[in-house]
XYZ file of C-alpha atoms in Angstrom:
63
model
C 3.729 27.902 -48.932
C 2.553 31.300 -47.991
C 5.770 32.833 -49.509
C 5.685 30.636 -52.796
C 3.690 30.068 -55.787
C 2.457 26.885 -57.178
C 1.482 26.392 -60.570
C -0.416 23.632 -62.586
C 0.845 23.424 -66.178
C -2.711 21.924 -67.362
C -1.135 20.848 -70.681
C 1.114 18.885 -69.152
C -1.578 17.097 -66.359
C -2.795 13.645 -66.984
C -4.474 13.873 -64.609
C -3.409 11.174 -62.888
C -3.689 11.710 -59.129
C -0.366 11.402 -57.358
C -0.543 14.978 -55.900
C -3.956 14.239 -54.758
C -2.714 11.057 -53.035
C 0.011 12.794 -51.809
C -1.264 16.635 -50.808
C -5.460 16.018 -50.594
C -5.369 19.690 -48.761
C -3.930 21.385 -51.930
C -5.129 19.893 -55.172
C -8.635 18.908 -56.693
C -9.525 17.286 -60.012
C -11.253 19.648 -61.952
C -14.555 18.201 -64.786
C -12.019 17.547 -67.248
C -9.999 15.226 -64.646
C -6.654 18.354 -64.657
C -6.142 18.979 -61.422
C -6.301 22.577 -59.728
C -5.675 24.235 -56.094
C -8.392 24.655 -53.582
C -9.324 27.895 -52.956
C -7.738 27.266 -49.626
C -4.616 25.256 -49.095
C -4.566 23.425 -46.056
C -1.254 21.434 -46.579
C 2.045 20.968 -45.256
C 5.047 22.485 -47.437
C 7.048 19.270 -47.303
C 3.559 17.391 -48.668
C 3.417 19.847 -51.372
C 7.027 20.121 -52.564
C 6.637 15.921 -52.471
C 3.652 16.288 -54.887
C 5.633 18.252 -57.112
C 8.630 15.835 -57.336
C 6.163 12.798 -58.097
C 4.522 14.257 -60.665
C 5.142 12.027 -63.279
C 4.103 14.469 -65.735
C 5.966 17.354 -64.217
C 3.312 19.643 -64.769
C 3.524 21.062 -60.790
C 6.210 23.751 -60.292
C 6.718 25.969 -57.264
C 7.901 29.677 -57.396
């Protein structure tokens, strides 16, 4: 993901925990249970781009 962007439409994030489930090395619940990137992504691209496409809330897109 080096090339690409991923953002977290917080509005849109229940907060539910799919991406976590499915990409633990890229997304963190934040205090207020939305999640956010770690500072450091340690996470394969396929693992991401899955996270994305089970959001049920779509609130993960990738640039």
């Amino acid at each position: 993901m080096d090339s690409k962007k991923i953002h977290i439409n917080k509005d849109l994030c229940t907060g539910c925990g799919t991406c976590l489930a499915v990409a633990p090395g890229c997304f963190t619940l934040n205090d207020d249970f939305k999640v956010e990137l770690l500072p450091k992504i340690n996470e394969s691209d396929e693992n991401i781009e899955l996270a994305q496409e089970s959001c049920p809330a779509e609130a993960i897109s990738i640039f």
